[in-house]
Amino acid sequence: MLRSRIIPSLLLHGGDLVKTVGFDNEVYVGDPINAVRIFNEKRVDELAIFDIGVTPEATAIDFDLLQDIASQAKMPLAYGGGVRSKDEALKLVKMGFEKVSVSSAAIRQPMLLKEIALAIGSQSVAFCLDVRRAKQAGKYDVFQSRGRVRVDADLVALCKTAEQCGVGEIILNSIDRDGTMSGYDLDLAKLVRASVRCPMTVLGGAGSVEHMALLEQAVGVVGAAAGSMFVFKGKNRAVLINYARPGQS
Amino acid sequence: MIGIINYGSGNILAIQNVFRSLDVESRVVNSASELNACHRIILPGVGAYDATMEELDASGFREALEIQVKEKGKPCLGVCVGMQILGSTSEEGGVRRGLGWVKGAVKKIPDLAKEGYVGPHLPHMGWNAIAPSTQSPLFSGVDADKGFYFLHSYYFEPAEPQHIDASVEYLGFRFACAVRNENVFGVQFHPEKSHDNGILVLKNFAEYRDG
């Protein structure tokens, strides 16, 4: 039977591994290559790399670092961060990334997802949405530019459009839960699970394998991604790259 | 020497890395003439069927591969889309003719999920258990329950059941995830990204001898 994917999520900024809380309070975690090597040893299901420093105005995608990562990673790899064109997506896939995640660029232009899907195959295209709970209960606001700019669009509508455009996976990133290790936003997960048929990955809030088990109970087989949980240990959040799956002691 | 055909596919390096870790000599093959020095051949593939066939046709490898694999009988392993091009046709895109080394067609995975099923549908994404054929040299020693990493919406259906080397079940449908026709093998999953099981499959391919 297909199993849920337990996915370490690594944030890059300026070539370093970093971590945030609520997309803020960035702290230095370590060297990304070192983390990849440790996750190789731990035989992780998948690895997601997000570069939060890429901006259209100033900073380009760090293809050199990504090539380095891809050449060492023994697990399926996904990359997101500033992907705005089919050519960039192709370059990433040819480098060894199994999946490319698009966010802001696809919110502005959903047809980009279709273009990329035709070039690299639907299975390799993910649509990532950064969200916060809205004032209205059960509603969510979608954001661009690392949580700074609110998008005037409905979360579910965006997801459905993306699926129509051939996206292979939806990645939900809860800004509220980011770095809190207080559990996934299960309402968010259920809302989107009921709206699309493609695979879904949830990120933001995972603090334990119990949280991951609860997520699977709520939405079925799923991608359970985690940042803080797999790079920190203990109350003082000492850096320790680690990995675990539900059902393992 | 294992030759990994380069027609622009993304998983070449990862496949090479596995062979390097096994101390098995491999090289990336950029031109048809280099195939003579290879004893076994890998057809990699990430992406779409038509795009892959287009690249293969444009690269001029097709004729050389016919000679090396069908005439000379060198073992050949198609990986992911590389398995799908072993057949004749594909529902994805569907314009280009495949290699035709294993009779069959590429089809979209049917969705037979029951009413009330909560979970993902297509693409088939993640780690899934497989059921290998007991005689298969490729799956000797593999932990079938742990399985392999899959990432696809289309599968290759061999016309002859005896060509099925392993099957997988998803959305209530069981289908071939590995095929074999004499010296031609294909696997739908990503052995280069399936940790110990994947390494074992590549090792078995590198070392098997016809019984």
Short mmCIF file of C-alpha atoms in Angstrom, two decimals:
data_model
loop_
_atom_site.label_atom_id
_atom_site.label_comp_id
_atom_site.label_asym_id
_atom_site.label_seq_id
_atom_site.Cartn_x
_atom_site.Cartn_y
_atom_site.Cartn_z
CA MET A 1 0.00 0.00 0.00
CA LEU A 2 1.19 3.54 -0.70
CA ARG A 3 2.61 5.05 2.47
CA SER A 4 2.60 8.62 3.73
CA ARG A 5 5.79 10.50 2.92
CA ILE A 6 7.70 11.90 5.90
CA ILE A 7 9.61 14.84 4.46
CA PRO A 8 12.33 16.98 6.03
CA SER A 9 11.96 20.51 4.76
CA LEU A 10 15.13 22.58 4.54
CA LEU A 11 15.17 26.36 4.18
CA LEU A 12 18.05 28.02 2.37
CA HIS A 13 19.07 31.65 2.65
CA GLY A 14 22.28 32.90 1.12
CA GLY A 15 23.57 29.35 0.83
CA ASP A 16 23.01 28.59 4.52
CA LEU A 17 20.45 26.40 6.19
CA VAL A 18 18.11 28.59 8.26
CA LYS A 19 14.91 28.25 10.25
CA THR A 20 12.10 30.66 11.04
CA VAL A 21 9.08 31.00 13.28
CA GLY A 22 6.01 32.41 11.59
CA PHE A 23 8.29 33.23 8.64
CA ASP A 24 10.24 35.53 10.98
CA ASN A 25 13.10 35.35 13.51
CA GLU A 26 15.44 33.65 11.15
CA VAL A 27 18.24 31.67 12.78
CA TYR A 28 21.27 29.99 11.26
CA VAL A 29 21.10 26.22 11.36
CA GLY A 30 24.10 24.97 9.43
CA ASP A 31 25.47 23.69 6.17
CA PRO A 32 22.92 22.27 3.72
CA ILE A 33 25.29 19.67 2.25
CA ASN A 34 25.97 18.29 5.69
CA ALA A 35 22.24 18.01 6.32
CA VAL A 36 21.73 16.19 3.00
CA ARG A 37 24.42 13.68 3.94
CA ILE A 38 22.80 13.00 7.30
CA PHE A 39 19.39 12.59 5.70
CA ASN A 40 20.98 10.16 3.21
CA GLU A 41 22.13 8.04 6.13
CA LYS A 42 18.66 8.19 7.66
CA ARG A 43 17.10 6.97 4.39
CA VAL A 44 14.42 9.69 4.38
CA ASP A 45 11.36 9.31 2.14
CA GLU A 46 11.82 12.62 0.31
CA LEU A 47 13.65 15.90 0.89
CA ALA A 48 12.21 19.35 0.19
CA ILE A 49 14.51 22.35 -0.30
CA PHE A 50 13.06 25.85 -0.23
CA ASP A 51 15.23 28.89 -0.92
CA ILE A 52 13.63 31.83 0.86
CA GLY A 53 16.24 34.31 -0.34
CA VAL A 54 15.45 34.28 -4.07
CA THR A 55 13.89 37.54 -5.24
CA PRO A 56 13.04 38.71 -8.76
CA GLU A 57 14.76 42.05 -8.13
CA ALA A 58 18.05 40.93 -6.71
CA THR A 59 18.81 37.30 -6.04
CA ALA A 60 18.71 34.49 -8.59
CA ILE A 61 18.22 30.77 -7.93
CA ASP A 62 21.50 29.33 -6.64
CA PHE A 63 21.92 26.63 -9.27
CA ASP A 64 25.49 25.87 -8.22
CA LEU A 65 24.45 24.96 -4.69
CA LEU A 66 21.46 23.03 -5.98
CA GLN A 67 23.69 21.07 -8.37
CA ASP A 68 25.88 20.23 -5.41
CA ILE A 69 22.87 19.11 -3.40
CA ALA A 70 21.44 17.07 -6.29
CA SER A 71 24.74 15.33 -6.92
CA GLN A 72 24.84 14.05 -3.35
CA ALA A 73 21.20 13.40 -2.51
CA LYS A 74 20.18 9.76 -2.52
CA MET A 75 16.53 10.50 -1.84
CA PRO A 76 13.79 12.02 -4.04
CA LEU A 77 14.27 15.79 -4.13
CA ALA A 78 11.95 18.73 -4.48
CA TYR A 79 13.00 22.36 -4.90
CA GLY A 80 11.01 25.57 -4.48
CA GLY A 81 12.03 29.20 -4.35
CA GLY A 82 11.77 31.79 -7.08
CA VAL A 83 10.91 29.39 -9.91
CA ARG A 84 9.29 31.53 -12.56
CA SER A 85 9.86 29.78 -15.89
CA LYS A 86 9.69 26.51 -17.73
CA ASP A 87 13.42 26.77 -18.47
CA GLU A 88 14.30 27.01 -14.79
CA ALA A 89 12.10 24.00 -14.06
CA LEU A 90 13.74 22.00 -16.86
CA LYS A 91 17.18 22.95 -15.60
CA LEU A 92 16.30 21.72 -12.12
CA VAL A 93 14.93 18.41 -13.37
CA LYS A 94 17.94 17.80 -15.59
CA MET A 95 20.13 18.49 -12.58
CA GLY A 96 18.47 15.69 -10.64
CA PHE A 97 15.48 17.17 -8.83
CA GLU A 98 12.43 14.93 -9.10
CA LYS A 99 10.00 17.76 -8.36
CA VAL A 100 9.86 21.52 -8.83
CA SER A 101 7.63 23.66 -6.61
CA VAL A 102 6.19 26.91 -7.87
CA SER A 103 4.46 29.49 -5.69
CA SER A 104 4.22 33.23 -6.37
CA ALA A 105 4.76 32.97 -10.10
CA ALA A 106 1.93 30.45 -10.43
CA ILE A 107 -0.43 32.50 -8.27
CA ARG A 108 0.05 35.38 -10.70
CA GLN A 109 -0.03 33.12 -13.77
CA PRO A 110 -1.62 29.70 -13.30
CA MET A 111 -0.89 28.85 -16.95
CA LEU A 112 2.77 28.69 -15.99
CA LEU A 113 1.96 25.43 -14.20
CA LYS A 114 0.55 24.02 -17.43
CA GLU A 115 3.61 25.12 -19.36
CA ILE A 116 5.96 23.54 -16.83
CA ALA A 117 3.86 20.36 -16.63
CA LEU A 118 4.11 19.91 -20.40
CA ALA A 119 7.87 20.28 -20.20
CA ILE A 120 8.69 18.08 -17.22
CA GLY A 121 5.53 16.05 -16.65
CA SER A 122 2.66 16.70 -14.22
CA GLN A 123 4.14 14.36 -11.64
CA SER A 124 7.08 16.73 -11.22
CA VAL A 125 5.18 19.98 -10.69
CA ALA A 126 4.07 21.12 -7.24
CA PHE A 127 2.08 24.24 -6.36
CA CYS A 128 3.07 25.66 -2.98
CA LEU A 129 0.82 28.00 -1.03
CA ASP A 130 1.87 30.01 2.02
CA VAL A 131 -1.22 30.66 4.12
CA ARG A 132 -2.44 32.27 7.34
CA ARG A 133 -5.80 31.81 9.04
CA ALA A 134 -8.08 34.69 8.08
CA LYS A 135 -10.24 36.59 10.54
CA GLN A 136 -13.26 34.72 9.25
CA ALA A 137 -13.45 31.24 10.77
CA GLY A 138 -12.55 28.44 8.39
CA LYS A 139 -11.03 30.84 5.90
CA TYR A 140 -7.42 31.31 4.88
CA ASP A 141 -5.43 34.13 3.34
CA VAL A 142 -2.80 33.31 0.76
CA PHE A 143 0.48 35.21 0.70
CA GLN A 144 3.37 35.96 -1.64
CA SER A 145 6.86 37.34 -1.00
CA ARG A 146 7.55 35.24 2.03
CA GLY A 147 4.36 36.15 3.86
CA ARG A 148 4.53 39.88 3.28
CA VAL A 149 2.00 40.44 0.51
CA ARG A 150 -1.55 39.12 0.79
CA VAL A 151 -3.04 37.75 -2.40
CA ASP A 152 -6.62 38.63 -3.23
CA ALA A 153 -7.69 35.13 -4.17
CA ASP A 154 -9.47 32.19 -2.58
CA LEU A 155 -7.28 29.31 -1.39
CA VAL A 156 -9.58 26.56 -2.65
CA ALA A 157 -10.12 28.30 -6.00
CA LEU A 158 -6.36 28.62 -6.47
CA CYS A 159 -5.87 24.93 -5.70
CA LYS A 160 -8.60 23.83 -8.09
CA THR A 161 -7.24 26.01 -10.89
CA ALA A 162 -3.77 24.62 -10.30
CA GLU A 163 -5.08 21.07 -10.54
CA GLN A 164 -6.86 21.90 -13.79
CA CYS A 165 -3.55 23.21 -15.09
CA GLY A 166 -2.00 19.81 -14.50
CA VAL A 167 -0.21 20.28 -11.20
CA GLY A 168 0.90 16.98 -9.62
CA GLU A 169 0.99 18.04 -5.98
CA ILE A 170 -0.27 20.80 -3.68
CA ILE A 171 2.06 21.89 -0.86
CA LEU A 172 0.35 23.76 1.98
CA ASN A 173 2.62 25.88 4.13
CA SER A 174 1.04 27.27 7.30
CA ILE A 175 2.75 30.52 8.25
CA ASP A 176 0.93 30.54 11.61
CA ARG A 177 2.30 27.14 12.58
CA ASP A 178 5.77 27.65 11.07
CA GLY A 179 8.43 26.88 13.68
CA THR A 180 5.93 26.34 16.50
CA MET A 181 6.00 22.56 16.62
CA SER A 182 2.44 22.75 17.99
CA GLY A 183 0.86 20.41 15.47
CA TYR A 184 -0.33 20.71 11.89
CA ASP A 185 -3.32 22.88 10.99
CA LEU A 186 -5.67 19.95 10.39
CA ASP A 187 -8.58 22.19 9.31
CA LEU A 188 -6.40 23.59 6.55
CA ALA A 189 -5.35 20.11 5.49
CA LYS A 190 -8.94 18.83 5.45
CA LEU A 191 -10.20 21.85 3.52
CA VAL A 192 -7.75 21.29 0.69
CA ARG A 193 -7.95 17.47 0.77
CA ALA A 194 -11.69 17.80 0.08
CA SER A 195 -11.03 20.16 -2.83
CA VAL A 196 -8.41 18.45 -4.97
CA ARG A 197 -7.55 14.89 -6.02
CA CYS A 198 -3.80 15.19 -6.42
CA PRO A 199 -1.25 14.35 -3.71
CA MET A 200 -0.95 16.89 -0.93
CA THR A 201 1.90 17.79 1.41
CA VAL A 202 1.43 19.81 4.57
CA LEU A 203 4.17 21.88 6.16
CA GLY A 204 4.14 23.98 9.32
CA GLY A 205 3.69 22.91 12.92
CA ALA A 206 4.97 19.35 13.04
CA GLY A 207 6.56 18.72 16.44
CA SER A 208 6.28 14.97 16.78
CA VAL A 209 5.48 11.77 14.91
CA GLU A 210 2.15 11.85 16.74
CA HIS A 211 1.31 15.07 14.89
CA MET A 212 2.10 13.27 11.67
CA ALA A 213 -0.08 10.30 12.59
CA LEU A 214 -2.94 12.70 13.36
CA LEU A 215 -2.48 14.33 9.98
CA GLU A 216 -2.74 10.99 8.21
CA GLN A 217 -5.81 10.10 10.23
CA ALA A 218 -7.42 13.35 9.13
CA VAL A 219 -6.63 13.34 5.41
CA GLY A 220 -5.38 9.88 4.48
CA VAL A 221 -2.04 9.14 2.84
CA VAL A 222 -0.21 12.43 2.72
CA GLY A 223 3.14 14.19 2.61
CA ALA A 224 3.96 15.16 6.19
CA ALA A 225 6.71 17.76 5.94
CA ALA A 226 8.63 19.14 8.87
CA GLY A 227 11.31 21.78 9.31
CA SER A 228 12.04 22.54 12.96
CA MET A 229 11.27 19.03 14.13
CA PHE A 230 14.03 17.54 12.00
CA VAL A 231 16.70 20.19 12.65
CA PHE A 232 16.23 21.02 16.32
CA LYS A 233 16.17 18.98 19.51
CA GLY A 234 14.88 19.88 22.94
CA LYS A 235 13.41 22.99 24.54
CA ASN A 236 16.47 25.06 23.75
CA ARG A 237 16.26 24.17 20.08
CA ALA A 238 19.82 22.96 19.83
CA VAL A 239 20.67 22.10 16.26
CA LEU A 240 20.52 18.37 15.70
CA ILE A 241 19.60 16.93 12.33
CA ASN A 242 17.28 14.02 13.06
CA TYR A 243 14.52 11.94 11.47
CA ALA A 244 11.68 9.71 12.55
CA ARG A 245 8.50 8.20 11.17
CA PRO A 246 5.19 7.45 12.91
CA GLY A 247 5.13 3.85 14.09
CA GLN A 248 8.86 3.75 14.70
CA SER A 249 10.16 3.93 18.25
CA MET B 1 31.21 -1.29 -18.23
CA ILE B 2 27.63 -0.11 -17.86
CA GLY B 3 26.60 2.59 -20.29
CA ILE B 4 23.99 5.10 -19.18
CA ILE B 5 22.49 6.69 -22.25
CA ASN B 6 22.44 10.46 -22.13
CA TYR B 7 19.45 11.93 -23.88
CA GLY B 8 19.06 14.75 -21.39
CA SER B 9 17.36 12.84 -18.60
CA GLY B 10 17.74 14.05 -15.04
CA ASN B 11 18.44 10.83 -13.17
CA ILE B 12 21.75 9.98 -14.92
CA LEU B 13 23.98 11.31 -12.16
CA ALA B 14 22.07 9.59 -9.38
CA ILE B 15 22.27 6.27 -11.26
CA GLN B 16 25.99 6.75 -11.74
CA ASN B 17 26.41 7.53 -8.06
CA VAL B 18 24.82 4.22 -7.12
CA PHE B 19 27.14 2.27 -9.42
CA ARG B 20 30.11 4.18 -8.03
CA SER B 21 29.10 3.22 -4.48
CA LEU B 22 28.93 -0.42 -5.66
CA ASP B 23 32.35 -0.21 -7.31
CA VAL B 24 30.70 -1.02 -10.62
CA GLU B 25 32.17 0.79 -13.59
CA SER B 26 29.73 2.96 -15.46
CA ARG B 27 29.92 5.79 -17.90
CA VAL B 28 27.55 8.34 -19.36
CA VAL B 29 27.18 7.56 -23.07
CA ASN B 30 26.83 10.63 -25.25
CA SER B 31 27.19 9.09 -28.67
CA ALA B 32 26.16 5.84 -30.33
CA SER B 33 29.74 4.76 -31.02
CA GLU B 34 30.50 4.64 -27.31
CA LEU B 35 28.03 1.76 -26.90
CA ASN B 36 30.45 -0.80 -28.29
CA ALA B 37 32.54 -0.62 -25.15
CA CYS B 38 29.53 -1.18 -22.90
CA HIS B 39 28.44 -4.63 -21.74
CA ARG B 40 25.17 -3.50 -20.23
CA ILE B 41 23.00 -0.50 -20.93
CA ILE B 42 20.73 1.74 -18.89
CA LEU B 43 17.95 3.83 -20.40
CA PRO B 44 17.19 6.50 -17.80
CA GLY B 45 14.16 8.78 -17.92
CA VAL B 46 12.40 11.43 -15.93
CA GLY B 47 9.49 13.32 -17.38
CA ALA B 48 7.21 12.74 -20.30
CA TYR B 49 7.11 9.85 -22.79
CA ASP B 50 6.92 11.92 -25.98
CA ALA B 51 9.67 14.29 -24.90
CA THR B 52 11.92 11.33 -24.07
CA MET B 53 11.26 9.55 -27.39
CA GLU B 54 11.83 12.82 -29.20
CA GLU B 55 15.21 13.21 -27.51
CA LEU B 56 16.10 9.58 -28.17
CA ASP B 57 15.21 9.89 -31.85
CA ALA B 58 17.05 13.19 -32.19
CA SER B 59 20.14 11.78 -30.50
CA GLY B 60 20.61 9.09 -33.14
CA PHE B 61 20.77 6.33 -30.55
CA ARG B 62 17.84 4.30 -31.80
CA GLU B 63 19.64 2.31 -34.48
CA ALA B 64 22.70 1.70 -32.35
CA LEU B 65 20.54 0.45 -29.49
CA GLU B 66 18.73 -1.99 -31.81
CA ILE B 67 22.08 -3.51 -32.71
CA GLN B 68 23.54 -3.60 -29.21
CA VAL B 69 20.43 -4.80 -27.40
CA LYS B 70 18.38 -6.80 -29.89
CA GLU B 71 21.15 -8.20 -32.10
CA LYS B 72 24.07 -8.48 -29.70
CA GLY B 73 21.81 -9.28 -26.74
CA LYS B 74 23.42 -6.95 -24.22
CA PRO B 75 21.34 -6.60 -21.02
CA CYS B 76 19.39 -3.36 -21.00
CA LEU B 77 17.45 -1.76 -18.12
CA GLY B 78 14.88 0.98 -18.75
CA VAL B 79 14.22 3.16 -15.70
CA CYS B 80 10.98 5.08 -15.16
CA VAL B 81 10.12 6.67 -18.53
CA GLY B 82 12.96 4.47 -19.82
CA MET B 83 10.70 1.48 -19.09
CA GLN B 84 7.72 3.07 -20.83
CA ILE B 85 9.64 3.57 -24.08
CA LEU B 86 10.34 -0.18 -24.24
CA GLY B 87 6.82 -0.67 -25.57
CA SER B 88 5.14 0.40 -28.75
CA THR B 89 2.72 3.22 -27.94
CA SER B 90 1.68 5.61 -25.21
CA GLU B 91 -1.56 7.27 -24.17
CA GLU B 92 0.49 10.18 -22.80
CA GLY B 93 1.08 12.41 -25.80
CA GLY B 94 0.81 9.26 -27.86
CA VAL B 95 2.40 10.39 -31.08
CA ARG B 96 5.78 8.70 -31.07
CA ARG B 97 6.49 5.02 -31.53
CA GLY B 98 8.41 3.33 -28.69
CA LEU B 99 11.31 0.93 -29.05
CA GLY B 100 8.99 -2.07 -29.33
CA TRP B 101 11.29 -4.45 -27.41
CA VAL B 102 8.55 -5.55 -25.05
CA LYS B 103 5.13 -5.82 -26.65
CA GLY B 104 2.72 -3.53 -24.84
CA ALA B 105 1.37 -0.04 -24.41
CA VAL B 106 1.65 2.81 -21.96
CA LYS B 107 -1.66 3.72 -20.35
CA LYS B 108 -2.91 6.07 -17.66
CA ILE B 109 -3.27 4.38 -14.26
CA PRO B 110 -7.02 3.70 -13.84
CA ASP B 111 -8.62 5.18 -10.72
CA LEU B 112 -10.60 2.45 -9.00
CA ALA B 113 -10.65 4.08 -5.58
CA LYS B 114 -13.76 3.14 -3.61
CA GLU B 115 -16.56 5.53 -2.72
CA GLY B 116 -15.61 7.34 0.45
CA TYR B 117 -11.86 7.03 -0.14
CA VAL B 118 -10.01 9.99 1.38
CA GLY B 119 -6.54 10.52 0.04
CA PRO B 120 -4.54 11.28 -3.07
CA HIS B 121 -5.39 9.99 -6.53
CA LEU B 122 -2.94 10.61 -9.37
CA PRO B 123 -0.01 10.87 -9.77
CA HIS B 124 1.17 7.79 -7.88
CA MET B 125 3.64 9.50 -5.58
CA GLY B 126 5.64 7.91 -2.81
CA TRP B 127 6.87 4.61 -1.42
CA ASN B 128 4.82 1.52 -2.24
CA ALA B 129 5.25 -2.20 -1.71
CA ILE B 130 5.78 -4.45 -4.74
CA ALA B 131 5.11 -8.09 -5.59
CA PRO B 132 8.10 -9.41 -7.54
CA SER B 133 8.16 -12.53 -9.68
CA THR B 134 9.98 -15.25 -7.77
CA GLN B 135 12.33 -15.99 -10.67
CA SER B 136 13.38 -12.41 -11.14
CA PRO B 137 17.13 -11.86 -10.84
CA LEU B 138 16.49 -8.13 -10.42
CA PHE B 139 14.55 -8.48 -7.15
CA SER B 140 16.65 -11.09 -5.44
CA GLY B 141 17.13 -10.04 -1.80
CA VAL B 142 14.82 -7.03 -2.01
CA ASP B 143 12.48 -6.08 0.88
CA ALA B 144 9.27 -6.18 -1.14
CA ASP B 145 7.11 -4.63 1.61
CA LYS B 146 9.37 -1.63 1.92
CA GLY B 147 9.18 -1.32 -1.83
CA PHE B 148 10.35 1.57 -3.93
CA TYR B 149 9.73 5.24 -4.70
CA PHE B 150 7.18 5.86 -7.43
CA LEU B 151 6.36 9.12 -9.22
CA HIS B 152 4.12 8.66 -12.27
CA SER B 153 0.61 8.78 -13.68
CA TYR B 154 1.16 6.36 -16.57
CA TYR B 155 2.18 2.73 -16.50
CA PHE B 156 3.43 0.22 -19.04
CA GLU B 157 1.14 -2.76 -19.65
CA PRO B 158 2.96 -5.66 -21.32
CA ALA B 159 0.82 -7.54 -23.83
CA GLU B 160 2.15 -10.87 -22.54
CA PRO B 161 1.71 -11.60 -18.81
CA GLN B 162 4.93 -13.61 -18.66
CA HIS B 163 6.82 -10.36 -19.27
CA ILE B 164 5.66 -8.95 -15.94
CA ASP B 165 8.59 -9.02 -13.52
CA ALA B 166 6.89 -7.25 -10.60
CA SER B 167 3.57 -5.61 -9.86
CA VAL B 168 2.33 -2.83 -7.59
CA GLU B 169 -1.13 -1.90 -6.37
CA TYR B 170 -2.54 1.61 -6.26
CA LEU B 171 -6.13 2.95 -6.14
CA GLY B 172 -7.48 -0.58 -6.21
CA PHE B 173 -5.66 -1.50 -9.39
CA ARG B 174 -2.68 -3.86 -9.66
CA PHE B 175 -0.31 -3.23 -12.53
CA ALA B 176 3.17 -4.07 -13.76
CA CYS B 177 5.96 -2.03 -12.23
CA ALA B 178 8.74 -4.10 -13.74
CA VAL B 179 9.01 -6.05 -16.99
CA ARG B 180 11.44 -8.47 -18.56
CA ASN B 181 11.78 -9.88 -22.03
CA GLU B 182 15.00 -11.91 -22.13
CA ASN B 183 17.82 -9.39 -21.86
CA VAL B 184 15.52 -6.36 -21.76
CA PHE B 185 14.36 -5.16 -18.33
CA GLY B 186 12.27 -2.21 -17.23
CA VAL B 187 11.35 -0.73 -13.84
CA GLN B 188 8.73 1.98 -13.33
CA PHE B 189 9.97 3.11 -9.91
CA HIS B 190 13.15 5.12 -9.25
CA PRO B 191 15.84 2.62 -8.18
CA GLU B 192 18.39 5.43 -7.97
CA LYS B 193 16.26 7.11 -5.29
CA SER B 194 14.95 4.04 -3.46
CA HIS B 195 17.76 3.61 -0.96
CA ASP B 196 18.82 0.05 -0.13
CA ASN B 197 16.21 -1.69 -2.29
CA GLY B 198 17.09 0.46 -5.27
CA ILE B 199 20.80 -0.10 -4.85
CA LEU B 200 20.16 -3.83 -4.75
CA VAL B 201 18.14 -3.77 -7.98
CA LEU B 202 20.92 -1.89 -9.78
CA LYS B 203 23.51 -4.25 -8.30
CA ASN B 204 21.48 -7.28 -9.42
CA PHE B 205 21.18 -5.85 -12.92
CA ALA B 206 24.92 -5.26 -13.06
CA GLU B 207 25.76 -8.78 -11.91
CA TYR B 208 23.09 -11.21 -13.06
CA ARG B 209 24.07 -14.07 -15.30
CA ASP B 210 21.58 -15.95 -17.41
CA GLY B 211 20.76 -19.25 -15.74
#
